[in-house]
Short mmCIF file of C-alpha atoms and ligand atoms in Angstrom, two decimals:
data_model
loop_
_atom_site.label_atom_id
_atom_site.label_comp_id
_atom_site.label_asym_id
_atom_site.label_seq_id
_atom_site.Cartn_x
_atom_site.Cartn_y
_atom_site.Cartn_z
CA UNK A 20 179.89 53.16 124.58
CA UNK A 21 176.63 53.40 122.55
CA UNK A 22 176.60 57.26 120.08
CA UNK A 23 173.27 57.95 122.18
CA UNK A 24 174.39 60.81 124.74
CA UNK A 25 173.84 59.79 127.91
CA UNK A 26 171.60 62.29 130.60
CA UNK A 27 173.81 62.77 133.19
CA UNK A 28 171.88 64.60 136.56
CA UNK A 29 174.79 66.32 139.31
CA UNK A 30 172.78 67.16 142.48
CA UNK A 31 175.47 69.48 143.86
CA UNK A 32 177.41 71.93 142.33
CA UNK A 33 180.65 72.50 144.44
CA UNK A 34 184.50 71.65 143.89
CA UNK A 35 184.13 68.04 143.26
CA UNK A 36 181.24 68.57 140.70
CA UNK A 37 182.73 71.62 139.00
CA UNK A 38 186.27 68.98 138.85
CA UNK A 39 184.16 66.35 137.44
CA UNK A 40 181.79 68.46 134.76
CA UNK A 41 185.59 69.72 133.33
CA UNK A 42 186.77 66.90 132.16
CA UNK A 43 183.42 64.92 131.01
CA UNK A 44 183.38 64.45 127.54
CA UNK A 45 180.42 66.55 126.25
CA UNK A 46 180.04 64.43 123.02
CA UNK A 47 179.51 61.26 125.21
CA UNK A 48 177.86 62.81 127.83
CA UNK A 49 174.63 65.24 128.25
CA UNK A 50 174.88 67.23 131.94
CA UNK A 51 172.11 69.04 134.19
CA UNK A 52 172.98 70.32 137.49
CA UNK A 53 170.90 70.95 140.25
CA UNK A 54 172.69 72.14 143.89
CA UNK A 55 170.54 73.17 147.44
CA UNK A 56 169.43 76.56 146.13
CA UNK A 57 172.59 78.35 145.54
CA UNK A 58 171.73 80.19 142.21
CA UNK A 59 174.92 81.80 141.63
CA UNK A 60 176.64 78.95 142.00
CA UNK A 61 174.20 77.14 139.58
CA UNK A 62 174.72 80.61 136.81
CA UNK A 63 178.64 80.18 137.68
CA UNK A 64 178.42 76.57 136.58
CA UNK A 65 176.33 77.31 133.41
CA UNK A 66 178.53 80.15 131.95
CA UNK A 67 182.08 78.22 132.99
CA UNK A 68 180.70 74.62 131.66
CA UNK A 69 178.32 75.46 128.67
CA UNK A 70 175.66 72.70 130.91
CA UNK A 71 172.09 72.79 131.62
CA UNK A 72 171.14 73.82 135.04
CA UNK A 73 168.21 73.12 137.52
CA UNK A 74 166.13 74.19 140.50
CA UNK A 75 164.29 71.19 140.14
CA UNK A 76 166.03 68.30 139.92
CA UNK A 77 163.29 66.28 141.35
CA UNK A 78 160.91 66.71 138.43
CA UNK A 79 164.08 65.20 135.75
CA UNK A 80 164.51 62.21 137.17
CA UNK A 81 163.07 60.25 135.12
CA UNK A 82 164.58 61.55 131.97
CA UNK A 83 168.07 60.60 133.62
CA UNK A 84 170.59 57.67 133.09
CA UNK A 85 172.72 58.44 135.39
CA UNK A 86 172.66 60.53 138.84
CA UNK A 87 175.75 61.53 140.26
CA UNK A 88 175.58 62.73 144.19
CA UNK A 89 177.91 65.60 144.90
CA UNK A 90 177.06 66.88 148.02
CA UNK A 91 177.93 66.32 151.86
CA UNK A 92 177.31 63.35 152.97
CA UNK A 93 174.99 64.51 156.00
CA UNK A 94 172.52 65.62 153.38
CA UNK A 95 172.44 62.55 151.80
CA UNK A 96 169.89 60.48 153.57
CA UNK A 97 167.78 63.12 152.56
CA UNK A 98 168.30 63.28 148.95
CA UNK A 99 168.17 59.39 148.87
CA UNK A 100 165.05 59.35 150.35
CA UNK A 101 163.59 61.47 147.70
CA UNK A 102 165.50 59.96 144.53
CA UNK A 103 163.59 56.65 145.94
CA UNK A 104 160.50 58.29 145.12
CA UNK A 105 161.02 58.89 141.68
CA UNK A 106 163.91 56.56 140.70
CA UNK A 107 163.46 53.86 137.56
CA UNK A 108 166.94 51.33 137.64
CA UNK A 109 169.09 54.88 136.80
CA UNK A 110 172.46 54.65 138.02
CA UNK A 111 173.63 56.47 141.38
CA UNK A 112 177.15 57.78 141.73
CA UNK A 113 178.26 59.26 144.82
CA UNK A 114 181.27 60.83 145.74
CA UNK A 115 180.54 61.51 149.42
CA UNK A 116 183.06 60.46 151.34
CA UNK A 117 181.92 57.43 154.12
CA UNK A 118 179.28 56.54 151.77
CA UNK A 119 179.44 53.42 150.24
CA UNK A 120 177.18 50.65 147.78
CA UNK A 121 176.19 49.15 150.92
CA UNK A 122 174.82 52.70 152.18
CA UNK A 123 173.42 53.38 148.99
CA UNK A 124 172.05 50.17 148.27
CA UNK A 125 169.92 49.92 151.59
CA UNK A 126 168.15 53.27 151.28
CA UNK A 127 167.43 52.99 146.78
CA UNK A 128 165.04 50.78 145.91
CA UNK A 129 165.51 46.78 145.29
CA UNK A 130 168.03 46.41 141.93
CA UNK A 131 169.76 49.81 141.34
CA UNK A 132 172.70 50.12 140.49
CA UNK A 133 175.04 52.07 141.94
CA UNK A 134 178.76 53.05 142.38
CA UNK A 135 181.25 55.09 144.71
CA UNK A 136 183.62 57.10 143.11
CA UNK A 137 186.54 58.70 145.41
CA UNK A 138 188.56 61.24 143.72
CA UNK A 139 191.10 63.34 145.25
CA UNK A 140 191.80 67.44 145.23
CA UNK A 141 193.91 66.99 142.34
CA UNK A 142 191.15 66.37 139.96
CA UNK A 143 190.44 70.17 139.40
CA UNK A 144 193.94 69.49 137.62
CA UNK A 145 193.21 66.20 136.65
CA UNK A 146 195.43 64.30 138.09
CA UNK A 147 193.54 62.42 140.86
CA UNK A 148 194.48 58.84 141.96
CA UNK A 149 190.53 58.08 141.78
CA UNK A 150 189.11 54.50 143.55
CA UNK A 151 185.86 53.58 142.40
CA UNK A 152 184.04 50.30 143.90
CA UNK A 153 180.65 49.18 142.02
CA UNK A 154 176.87 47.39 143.85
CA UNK A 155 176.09 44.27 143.45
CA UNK A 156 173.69 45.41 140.08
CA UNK A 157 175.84 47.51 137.99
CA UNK A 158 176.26 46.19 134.72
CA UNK A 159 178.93 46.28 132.38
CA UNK A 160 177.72 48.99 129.87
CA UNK A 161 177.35 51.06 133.43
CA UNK A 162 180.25 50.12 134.48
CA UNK A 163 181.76 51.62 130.94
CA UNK A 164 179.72 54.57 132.12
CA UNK A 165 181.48 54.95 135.25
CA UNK A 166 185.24 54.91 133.54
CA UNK A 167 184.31 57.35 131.12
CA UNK A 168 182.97 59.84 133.38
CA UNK A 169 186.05 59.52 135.19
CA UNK A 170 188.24 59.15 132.51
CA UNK A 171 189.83 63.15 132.04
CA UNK A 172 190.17 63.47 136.21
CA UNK A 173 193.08 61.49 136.41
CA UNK A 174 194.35 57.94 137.01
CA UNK A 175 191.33 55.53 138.70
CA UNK A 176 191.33 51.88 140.05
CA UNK A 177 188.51 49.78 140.81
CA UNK A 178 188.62 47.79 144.11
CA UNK A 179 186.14 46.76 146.99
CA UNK A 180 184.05 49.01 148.78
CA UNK A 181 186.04 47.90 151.94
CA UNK A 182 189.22 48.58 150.06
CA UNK A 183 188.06 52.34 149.32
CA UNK A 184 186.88 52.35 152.93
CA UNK A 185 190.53 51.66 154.03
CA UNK A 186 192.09 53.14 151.21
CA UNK A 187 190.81 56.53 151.50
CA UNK A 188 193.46 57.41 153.88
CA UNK A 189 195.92 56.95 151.37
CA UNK A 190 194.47 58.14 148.30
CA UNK A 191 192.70 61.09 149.53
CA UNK A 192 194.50 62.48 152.76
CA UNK A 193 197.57 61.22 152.28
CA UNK A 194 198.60 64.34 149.63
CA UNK A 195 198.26 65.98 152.85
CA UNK A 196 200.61 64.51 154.01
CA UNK A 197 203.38 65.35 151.26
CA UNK A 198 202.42 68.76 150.79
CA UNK A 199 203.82 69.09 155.07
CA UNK A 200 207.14 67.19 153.51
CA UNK A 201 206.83 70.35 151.04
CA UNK A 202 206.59 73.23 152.97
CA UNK A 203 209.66 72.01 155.41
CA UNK A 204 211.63 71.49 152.37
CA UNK A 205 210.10 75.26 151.12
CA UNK A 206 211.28 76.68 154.75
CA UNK A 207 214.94 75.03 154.07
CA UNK A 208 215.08 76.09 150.27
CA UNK A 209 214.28 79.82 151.17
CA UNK A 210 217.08 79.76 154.11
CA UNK A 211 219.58 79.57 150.76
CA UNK A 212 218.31 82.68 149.53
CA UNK A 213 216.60 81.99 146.71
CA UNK A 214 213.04 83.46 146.03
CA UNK A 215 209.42 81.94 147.02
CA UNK A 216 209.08 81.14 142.89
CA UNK A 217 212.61 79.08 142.20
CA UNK A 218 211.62 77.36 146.37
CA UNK A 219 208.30 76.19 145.12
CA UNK A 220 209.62 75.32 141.41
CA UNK A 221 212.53 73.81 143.00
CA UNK A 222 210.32 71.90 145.48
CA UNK A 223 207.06 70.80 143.07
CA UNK A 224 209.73 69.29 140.15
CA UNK A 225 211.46 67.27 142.99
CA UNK A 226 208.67 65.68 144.12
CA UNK A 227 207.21 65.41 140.58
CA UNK A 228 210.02 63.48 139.44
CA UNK A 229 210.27 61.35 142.41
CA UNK A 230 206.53 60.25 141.75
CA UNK A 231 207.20 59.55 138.23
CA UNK A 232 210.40 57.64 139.14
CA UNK A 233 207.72 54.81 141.00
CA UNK A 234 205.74 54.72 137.97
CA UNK A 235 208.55 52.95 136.93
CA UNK A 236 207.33 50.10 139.28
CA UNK A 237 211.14 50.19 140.73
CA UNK A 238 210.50 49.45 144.48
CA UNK A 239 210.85 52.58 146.75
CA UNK A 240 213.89 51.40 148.41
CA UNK A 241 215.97 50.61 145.55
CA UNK A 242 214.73 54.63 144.52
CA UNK A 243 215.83 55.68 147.73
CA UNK A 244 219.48 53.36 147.21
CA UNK A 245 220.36 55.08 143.80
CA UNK A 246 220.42 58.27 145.39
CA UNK A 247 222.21 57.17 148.27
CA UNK A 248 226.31 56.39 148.15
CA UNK A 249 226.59 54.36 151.34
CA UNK A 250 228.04 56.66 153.87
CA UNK A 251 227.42 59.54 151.51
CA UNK A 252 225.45 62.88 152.35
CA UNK A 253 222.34 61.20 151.26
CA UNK A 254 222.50 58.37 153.07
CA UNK A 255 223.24 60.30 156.31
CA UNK A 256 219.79 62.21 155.70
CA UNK A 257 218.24 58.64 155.37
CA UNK A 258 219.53 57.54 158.68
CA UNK A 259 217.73 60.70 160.51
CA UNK A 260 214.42 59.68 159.02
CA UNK A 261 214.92 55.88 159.49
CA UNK A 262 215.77 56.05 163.18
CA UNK A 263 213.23 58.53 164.18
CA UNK A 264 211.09 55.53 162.18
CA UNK A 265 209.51 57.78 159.30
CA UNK A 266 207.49 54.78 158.68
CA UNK A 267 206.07 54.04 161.76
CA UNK A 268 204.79 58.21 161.67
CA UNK A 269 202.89 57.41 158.10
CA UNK A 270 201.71 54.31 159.14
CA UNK A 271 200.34 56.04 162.14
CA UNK A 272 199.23 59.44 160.38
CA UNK A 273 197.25 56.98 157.92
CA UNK A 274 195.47 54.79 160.91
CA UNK A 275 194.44 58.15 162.52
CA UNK A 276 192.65 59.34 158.86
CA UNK A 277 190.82 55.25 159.62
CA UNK A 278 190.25 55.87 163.04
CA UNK A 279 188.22 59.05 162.29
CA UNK A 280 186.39 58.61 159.18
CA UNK A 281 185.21 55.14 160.84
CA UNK A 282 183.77 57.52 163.94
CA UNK A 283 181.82 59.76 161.07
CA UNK A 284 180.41 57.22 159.41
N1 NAP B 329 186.64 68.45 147.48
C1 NAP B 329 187.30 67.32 147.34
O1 NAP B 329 188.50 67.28 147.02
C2 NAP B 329 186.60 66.00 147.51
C3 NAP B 329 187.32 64.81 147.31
C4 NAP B 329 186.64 63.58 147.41
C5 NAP B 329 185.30 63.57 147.71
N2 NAP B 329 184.63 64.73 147.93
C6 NAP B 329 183.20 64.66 148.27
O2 NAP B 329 182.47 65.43 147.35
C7 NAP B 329 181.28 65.90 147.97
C8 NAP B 329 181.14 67.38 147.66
O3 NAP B 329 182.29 68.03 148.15
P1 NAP B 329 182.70 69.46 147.58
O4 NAP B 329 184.09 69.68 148.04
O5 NAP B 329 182.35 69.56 146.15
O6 NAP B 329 181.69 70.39 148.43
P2 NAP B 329 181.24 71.89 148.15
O7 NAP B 329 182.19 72.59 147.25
O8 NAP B 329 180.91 72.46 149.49
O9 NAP B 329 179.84 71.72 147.34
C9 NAP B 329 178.75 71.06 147.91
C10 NAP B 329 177.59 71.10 146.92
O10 NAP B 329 176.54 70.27 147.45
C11 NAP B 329 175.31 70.98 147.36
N3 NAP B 329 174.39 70.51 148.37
C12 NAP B 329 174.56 70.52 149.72
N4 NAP B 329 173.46 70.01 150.32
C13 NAP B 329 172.59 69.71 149.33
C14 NAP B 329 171.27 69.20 149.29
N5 NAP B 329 170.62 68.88 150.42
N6 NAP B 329 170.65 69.05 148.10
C15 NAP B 329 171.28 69.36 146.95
N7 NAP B 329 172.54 69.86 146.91
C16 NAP B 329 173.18 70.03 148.09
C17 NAP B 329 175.68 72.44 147.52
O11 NAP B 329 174.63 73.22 146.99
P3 NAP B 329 174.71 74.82 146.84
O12 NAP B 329 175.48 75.05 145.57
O13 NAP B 329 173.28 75.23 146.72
O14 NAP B 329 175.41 75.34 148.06
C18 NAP B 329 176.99 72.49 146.69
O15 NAP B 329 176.71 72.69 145.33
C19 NAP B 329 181.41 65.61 149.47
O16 NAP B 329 180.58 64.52 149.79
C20 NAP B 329 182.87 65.23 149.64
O17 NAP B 329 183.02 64.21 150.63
C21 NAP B 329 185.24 65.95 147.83
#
């Protein structure tokens, strides 16, 4: 990355935003935000971030290199519509969920680049599993761009706009999903007496360490096999969740997420 700063414009000034503007490295890059009128949110932002603000993005534009879309996606035909206007090759980020290079692509003039960035909740703590897929005129200095924006959020992976399409499910609702496994195994923890505090701390470091157990790259199943004596307790637990097919519930729970955010889009 070049010393020049680069002008970074957030239209929207919610969670994901506020996740994002935390961990961007201020040295690297310089931030304005502009949101849909809310000016305490827009003060909040200033005062928390030490950023520039804006209720009128429309008229920086042009002094932008990069314009990052952090808003609903229903509002974004509208905002694309009037970036067209005023647009000169910057690149567009979005983070709306459903909305894609193709999408973006088809309603930005001929040649811009632009990306799709999907981050999870736990980038306020930064520690999302981000995807990221790029248009076909992204360059490799943007590109750069992209990585380092993204960089204090978490882990990230690039891969195909189809792939965050599909992938979304897992990424993004799936933590959903484990935080249900944690509050049964909350409800069980308290039933031994112990407080709210120890159940959660007891809880949160079990599945912790589990997760940094497969960043090991050992496969789940030989995970699950060092716990489990055969015909120990363990194992007995195992056999609950295999013949009521555990799997077959995920794989289900994650084609529902598919099924759903393919009827929104
Ligand atoms: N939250 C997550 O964990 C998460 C994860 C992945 C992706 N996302 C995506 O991130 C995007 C934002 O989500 P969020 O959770 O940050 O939402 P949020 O907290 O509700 O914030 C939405 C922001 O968008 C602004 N906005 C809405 N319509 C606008 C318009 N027409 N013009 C300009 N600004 C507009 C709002 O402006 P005001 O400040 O004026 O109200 C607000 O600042 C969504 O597309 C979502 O799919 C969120």
């Amino acid at each position: 990355m070049s010393n020049n700063k680069k002008h970074v414009l957030f239209i929207g000034a919610g969670r994901m935003a506020q996740a994002l503007i935390k961990g961007i490295n201020k040295n690297e890059f310089s931030i304005l935000v502009g949101n849909n009128g809310n000016e305490d949110r827009l003060r909040e932002v200033k005062e928390t971030f030490e950023v520039e603000t804006t209720n009128h993005w429309s008229q920086e534009i042009h002094k932008m290199d990069i314009i990052i879309l952090a808003m609903p996606p229903e509002s974004h035909d509208d905002i694309l519509a009037k970036l067209s206007k005023d647009i000169s090759g910057q690149l567009v980020i979005t983070v709306a969920a459903g909305i894609g290079p193709t999408y973006l692509e088809s309603r930005l003039p001929k040649g811009t680049p632009v990306s799709w960035v999907m981050p999870n909740t736990a980038a306020k703590l930064c520690k999302s599993m981000t995807l990221y897929a790029l248009g076909q005129n992204v360059n490799q200095e943007q590109q750069g761009w992209i990585e380092a924006l993204i960089y204090d959020i978490g882990e990230f992976e690039k891969v195909t706009e189809q792939q965050i399409h599909e992938l979304t499910a897992v990424t993004g609702s799936a933590p959903a999903f484990i935080y249900r496994v944690a509050e049964a195994l909350e409800k069980i923890t308290l039933e031994s007496g112990v407080n709210k505090d120890q159940a959660r701390k007891l809880v949160a470091n079990m599945i912790a360490g589990s997760a940094e157990m497969l960043k090991t790259n050992a496969a789940p199943a030989e995970l699950a096999d060092e716990v489990a004596t055969p015909g120990g307790s363990t194992a007995a637990g195992l056999e609950i969740l295999d013949t009521n097919h555990l799997d077959r519930l995920m794989i289900d729970a994650i084609e529902a997420c598919r099924q759903k955010a393919m009827r929104q889009e």
